[in-house]
Amino acid sequence: MSDLAHIRNFAIIAHIDHGKSTLADRMIQLTGGLSEREMRDQVLDSMDIERERGITIKAQTVRLTYKAADGETYQLNLMDTPGHVDFSYEVSRSLAACEGSLLVVDATQGVEAQTLANVYLAIDANHEIVPVLNKIDLQAAEPERIREQIADVIGLDTTDAVLISAKTGAGVPDVLEALIRRLPPPQGDAAAPLKALLVDSWYDPYLGVMILVRIHDGVLRPGMKIRMMAAGTTHQVEQVGVFTPKANKVDALGAGEVGYITAAIKTVADTHVGDTITEDRHPTARTLPGFKPSLPVVFSGFFPVDTGDFGDLRESLERLHLNDASFHFEAETSAALGLGFRCGFLGLLHLEIIHERLEREFGLDIITTMPSVIYRVHLGDGAVKEVHNPADMPDAARITRIEEPWIKATILVPDDHLGAVLALCTGRRGVQVELTYAGRRAMAVYRLPLNEVVIDFHDRLKSVSRGYASFDYEMDGYAESDLAVVSILVNAEPVDALAFIVHASHAEARGRAICERLKGLIPRQLFKIPIQAAIGGRIIARETVAAMRKDVTAKCYGGDVSRKRKLLDKQKKGKKRMRLFGKVEIPQSAFLAALRTGDD
């Protein structure tokens, strides 16, 4: 155990792709955390999907031992955090375990939306912040301009900003020295009763649940009987260790240190992130404040293409939930798609990641339904019902009003593309809050309905700004809206998997888009197939799949036309009867394509 004056706990925060994980690599290399043979790029991004997409999904922790210029040896506990808005709960958890942050800003791109969001999280956590300008080896780097931009937009003093290239390693030793000089050591009392913060937990197939802890007071040793204060459960500690980044056992974790413990815990559900861990016999008097639980904001149905895979899908979702407590799921049934699960996510990227992991890691073929958000439905008897599935919407006669969730979005965009971005936000029912300039870039703050954002807003934003806009959002309460449930009928049969909730002004356009798309996807039958979009009993859009015609007159050659006419009339009556009793099978590919409508 180190004395508190020689410990520094810090997080690396930045916008996506500004070089957090690469800087972490260089620090691990410089301090000898891994040998040259063990070293690889993005060593902390352990999932294949993280490495391929070049993004961090799970926050990772490493203990580094650094011999400073003054000859003293310091223990550095590094937290590499995600940059994407969907994983900001990972960032806030990591920041709670630290006293300071390295703010990494790309010297070519400057301050982006997520840079601001993460800095504000760090300021809320009372962090000391060290600005680091990365990628100074690039020709397009403008460190002096970016220095001014950080000072203007965020209000940080950048006179001592460290200039580095995480790729080449230039300037990285200066970052380590700045950490020791400028970040405060942790506070704590080793003699006090044990008080530790549960920062994260995940499932290891060999060791059971592993818990990442930050010790505030006391000492944590193997064999100790601990109590989770919020959960009220007790466990015997089996193993105590740290990541260097390999898992290494240690004899004890003292005040101010960050490490992991195992205690033969079977499920992650038994460990609440933000809980306070104390010794069972000598408990601490006060609990730590903890975190707000991460609540899902986007919901989607997951159904197996082959109904026989339902059991495998349940098992796979349970295993993913072990390592991602922010992902929620419950069983549901659909007349069109059979048995499946209603899943809750923190955002669209989170949904995409879970879907991709199910296909890759578990080999499942899955249909996902249209993403939706939680609506608050106020009923005539004063009750309030939360609805995220159109099939659960109460009868219209009982509803007095419907409220939908809104977000506060911050968009940073070059001046050239500002008009297109403002038009996109206005088209999505956005309300402008403010428009300011940060150097050559405009910063637009809008209130937007979350329902308009979850489908494809991010893709459209990148498209209209040629990739130059950056986007971040936070939840901003609920507001009453004129919403409608649009149901899709195929051959007069409602298809529940295609129903959706939308603002009344967009209902007709969205309904028409799905009808047009289905017309091209449903195979033709021997009878006409009407495809309709309806709100209650009112049809708002219709398309018809034309009937195939069997040539019943093929055997008639020459002779009287009345014989042909009689056969055609007979065929017409048969088609009418078939249409009444015929069942239209919608192929799975049609569901997938129809659900990917967005607005084309």
PDB file of N, CA and C in Angstrom, residues 8-45:
ATOM      1  N   ARG A   8      -2.106   9.147  -7.223  1.00  0.00           N
ATOM      2  CA  ARG A   8      -2.900  10.055  -8.055  1.00  0.00           C
ATOM      3  C   ARG A   8      -3.947   9.225  -8.798  1.00  0.00           C
ATOM      4  N   ASN A   9      -5.224   9.580  -8.612  1.00  0.00           N
ATOM      5  CA  ASN A   9      -6.311   8.906  -9.330  1.00  0.00           C
ATOM      6  C   ASN A   9      -6.850   9.874 -10.385  1.00  0.00           C
ATOM      7  N   PHE A  10      -6.824   9.469 -11.641  1.00  0.00           N
ATOM      8  CA  PHE A  10      -7.264  10.397 -12.698  1.00  0.00           C
ATOM      9  C   PHE A  10      -7.984   9.658 -13.824  1.00  0.00           C
ATOM     10  N   ALA A  11      -8.851  10.400 -14.513  1.00  0.00           N
ATOM     11  CA  ALA A  11      -9.562   9.866 -15.683  1.00  0.00           C
ATOM     12  C   ALA A  11      -9.073  10.603 -16.919  1.00  0.00           C
ATOM     13  N   ILE A  12      -9.150   9.923 -18.062  1.00  0.00           N
ATOM     14  CA  ILE A  12      -8.858  10.595 -19.340  1.00  0.00           C
ATOM     15  C   ILE A  12     -10.205  10.840 -20.001  1.00  0.00           C
ATOM     16  N   ILE A  13     -10.542  12.097 -20.257  1.00  0.00           N
ATOM     17  CA  ILE A  13     -11.834  12.415 -20.890  1.00  0.00           C
ATOM     18  C   ILE A  13     -11.584  13.155 -22.199  1.00  0.00           C
ATOM     19  N   ALA A  14     -12.454  12.903 -23.167  1.00  0.00           N
ATOM     20  CA  ALA A  14     -12.323  13.554 -24.475  1.00  0.00           C
ATOM     21  C   ALA A  14     -13.521  13.208 -25.340  1.00  0.00           C
ATOM     22  N   HIS A  15     -13.611  13.878 -26.487  1.00  0.00           N
ATOM     23  CA  HIS A  15     -14.603  13.547 -27.514  1.00  0.00           C
ATOM     24  C   HIS A  15     -14.149  12.245 -28.197  1.00  0.00           C
ATOM     25  N   ILE A  16     -15.056  11.620 -28.941  1.00  0.00           N
ATOM     26  CA  ILE A  16     -14.731  10.382 -29.661  1.00  0.00           C
ATOM     27  C   ILE A  16     -13.544  10.641 -30.592  1.00  0.00           C
ATOM     28  N   ASP A  17     -12.593   9.723 -30.609  1.00  0.00           N
ATOM     29  CA  ASP A  17     -11.487   9.733 -31.562  1.00  0.00           C
ATOM     30  C   ASP A  17     -10.500  10.896 -31.373  1.00  0.00           C
ATOM     31  N   HIS A  18     -10.412  11.443 -30.151  1.00  0.00           N
ATOM     32  CA  HIS A  18      -9.414  12.488 -29.913  1.00  0.00           C
ATOM     33  C   HIS A  18      -8.125  11.921 -29.316  1.00  0.00           C
ATOM     34  N   GLY A  19      -8.092  10.577 -29.078  1.00  0.00           N
ATOM     35  CA  GLY A  19      -6.824   9.953 -28.692  1.00  0.00           C
ATOM     36  C   GLY A  19      -6.703   9.509 -27.250  1.00  0.00           C
ATOM     37  N   LYS A  20      -7.837   9.258 -26.569  1.00  0.00           N
ATOM     38  CA  LYS A  20      -7.776   8.821 -25.153  1.00  0.00           C
ATOM     39  C   LYS A  20      -7.055   7.484 -25.011  1.00  0.00           C
ATOM     40  N   SER A  21      -7.527   6.483 -25.784  1.00  0.00           N
ATOM     41  CA  SER A  21      -6.980   5.129 -25.626  1.00  0.00           C
ATOM     42  C   SER A  21      -5.522   5.061 -26.077  1.00  0.00           C
ATOM     43  N   THR A  22      -5.157   5.845 -27.096  1.00  0.00           N
ATOM     44  CA  THR A  22      -3.754   5.859 -27.576  1.00  0.00           C
ATOM     45  C   THR A  22      -2.850   6.478 -26.512  1.00  0.00           C
ATOM     46  N   LEU A  23      -3.321   7.552 -25.849  1.00  0.00           N
ATOM     47  CA  LEU A  23      -2.533   8.166 -24.771  1.00  0.00           C
ATOM     48  C   LEU A  23      -2.361   7.165 -23.622  1.00  0.00           C
ATOM     49  N   ALA A  24      -3.426   6.414 -23.312  1.00  0.00           N
ATOM     50  CA  ALA A  24      -3.329   5.390 -22.259  1.00  0.00           C
ATOM     51  C   ALA A  24      -2.274   4.347 -22.631  1.00  0.00           C
ATOM     52  N   ASP A  25      -2.247   3.945 -23.924  1.00  0.00           N
ATOM     53  CA  ASP A  25      -1.227   2.988 -24.399  1.00  0.00           C
ATOM     54  C   ASP A  25       0.185   3.499 -24.112  1.00  0.00           C
ATOM     55  N   ARG A  26       0.429   4.791 -24.472  1.00  0.00           N
ATOM     56  CA  ARG A  26       1.776   5.354 -24.299  1.00  0.00           C
ATOM     57  C   ARG A  26       2.166   5.411 -22.821  1.00  0.00           C
ATOM     58  N   MET A  27       1.192   5.736 -21.968  1.00  0.00           N
ATOM     59  CA  MET A  27       1.481   5.807 -20.528  1.00  0.00           C
ATOM     60  C   MET A  27       1.836   4.429 -19.971  1.00  0.00           C
ATOM     61  N   ILE A  28       1.089   3.406 -20.418  1.00  0.00           N
ATOM     62  CA  ILE A  28       1.370   2.026 -19.977  1.00  0.00           C
ATOM     63  C   ILE A  28       2.772   1.618 -20.431  1.00  0.00           C
ATOM     64  N   GLN A  29       3.112   2.015 -21.671  1.00  0.00           N
ATOM     65  CA  GLN A  29       4.429   1.679 -22.235  1.00  0.00           C
ATOM     66  C   GLN A  29       5.553   2.364 -21.446  1.00  0.00           C
ATOM     67  N   LEU A  30       5.377   3.676 -21.190  1.00  0.00           N
ATOM     68  CA  LEU A  30       6.407   4.462 -20.505  1.00  0.00           C
ATOM     69  C   LEU A  30       6.665   3.983 -19.083  1.00  0.00           C
ATOM     70  N   THR A  31       5.603   3.547 -18.399  1.00  0.00           N
ATOM     71  CA  THR A  31       5.758   3.152 -16.999  1.00  0.00           C
ATOM     72  C   THR A  31       6.042   1.659 -16.849  1.00  0.00           C
ATOM     73  N   GLY A  32       6.130   0.933 -18.005  1.00  0.00           N
ATOM     74  CA  GLY A  32       6.475  -0.486 -17.961  1.00  0.00           C
ATOM     75  C   GLY A  32       5.342  -1.384 -17.493  1.00  0.00           C
ATOM     76  N   GLY A  33       4.098  -0.935 -17.695  1.00  0.00           N
ATOM     77  CA  GLY A  33       2.948  -1.763 -17.310  1.00  0.00           C
ATOM     78  C   GLY A  33       2.897  -3.066 -18.097  1.00  0.00           C
ATOM     79  N   LEU A  34       3.314  -3.011 -19.358  1.00  0.00           N
ATOM     80  CA  LEU A  34       3.388  -4.217 -20.193  1.00  0.00           C
ATOM     81  C   LEU A  34       4.726  -4.216 -20.913  1.00  0.00           C
ATOM     82  N   SER A  35       5.218  -5.405 -21.244  1.00  0.00           N
ATOM     83  CA  SER A  35       6.470  -5.495 -22.010  1.00  0.00           C
ATOM     84  C   SER A  35       6.177  -5.163 -23.469  1.00  0.00           C
ATOM     85  N   GLU A  36       7.221  -4.894 -24.252  1.00  0.00           N
ATOM     86  CA  GLU A  36       7.057  -4.572 -25.685  1.00  0.00           C
ATOM     87  C   GLU A  36       6.319  -5.693 -26.412  1.00  0.00           C
ATOM     88  N   ARG A  37       6.594  -6.954 -25.996  1.00  0.00           N
ATOM     89  CA  ARG A  37       5.965  -8.099 -26.675  1.00  0.00           C
ATOM     90  C   ARG A  37       4.461  -8.153 -26.395  1.00  0.00           C
ATOM     91  N   GLU A  38       4.066  -7.769 -25.165  1.00  0.00           N
ATOM     92  CA  GLU A  38       2.644  -7.828 -24.792  1.00  0.00           C
ATOM     93  C   GLU A  38       1.864  -6.626 -25.304  1.00  0.00           C
ATOM     94  N   MET A  39       2.577  -5.578 -25.672  1.00  0.00           N
ATOM     95  CA  MET A  39       1.929  -4.317 -26.054  1.00  0.00           C
ATOM     96  C   MET A  39       1.241  -4.443 -27.401  1.00  0.00           C
ATOM     97  N   ARG A  40       0.064  -3.811 -27.536  1.00  0.00           N
ATOM     98  CA  ARG A  40      -0.620  -3.699 -28.835  1.00  0.00           C
ATOM     99  C   ARG A  40      -1.419  -2.400 -28.804  1.00  0.00           C
ATOM    100  N   ASP A  41      -1.885  -1.956 -29.979  1.00  0.00           N
ATOM    101  CA  ASP A  41      -2.654  -0.709 -30.027  1.00  0.00           C
ATOM    102  C   ASP A  41      -3.970  -0.873 -29.287  1.00  0.00           C
ATOM    103  N   GLN A  42      -4.413   0.220 -28.629  1.00  0.00           N
ATOM    104  CA  GLN A  42      -5.674   0.229 -27.871  1.00  0.00           C
ATOM    105  C   GLN A  42      -5.740  -0.991 -26.939  1.00  0.00           C
ATOM    106  N   VAL A  43      -4.720  -1.136 -26.110  1.00  0.00           N
ATOM    107  CA  VAL A  43      -4.611  -2.316 -25.256  1.00  0.00           C
ATOM    108  C   VAL A  43      -5.778  -2.410 -24.263  1.00  0.00           C
ATOM    109  N   LEU A  44      -6.377  -1.262 -23.910  1.00  0.00           N
ATOM    110  CA  LEU A  44      -7.473  -1.279 -22.941  1.00  0.00           C
ATOM    111  C   LEU A  44      -8.831  -1.578 -23.585  1.00  0.00           C
ATOM    112  N   ASP A  45      -8.919  -1.461 -24.927  1.00  0.00           N
ATOM    113  CA  ASP A  45     -10.168  -1.809 -25.608  1.00  0.00           C
ATOM    114  C   ASP A  45     -10.154  -3.307 -25.864  1.00  0.00           C
TER     115      ASP A  45
END
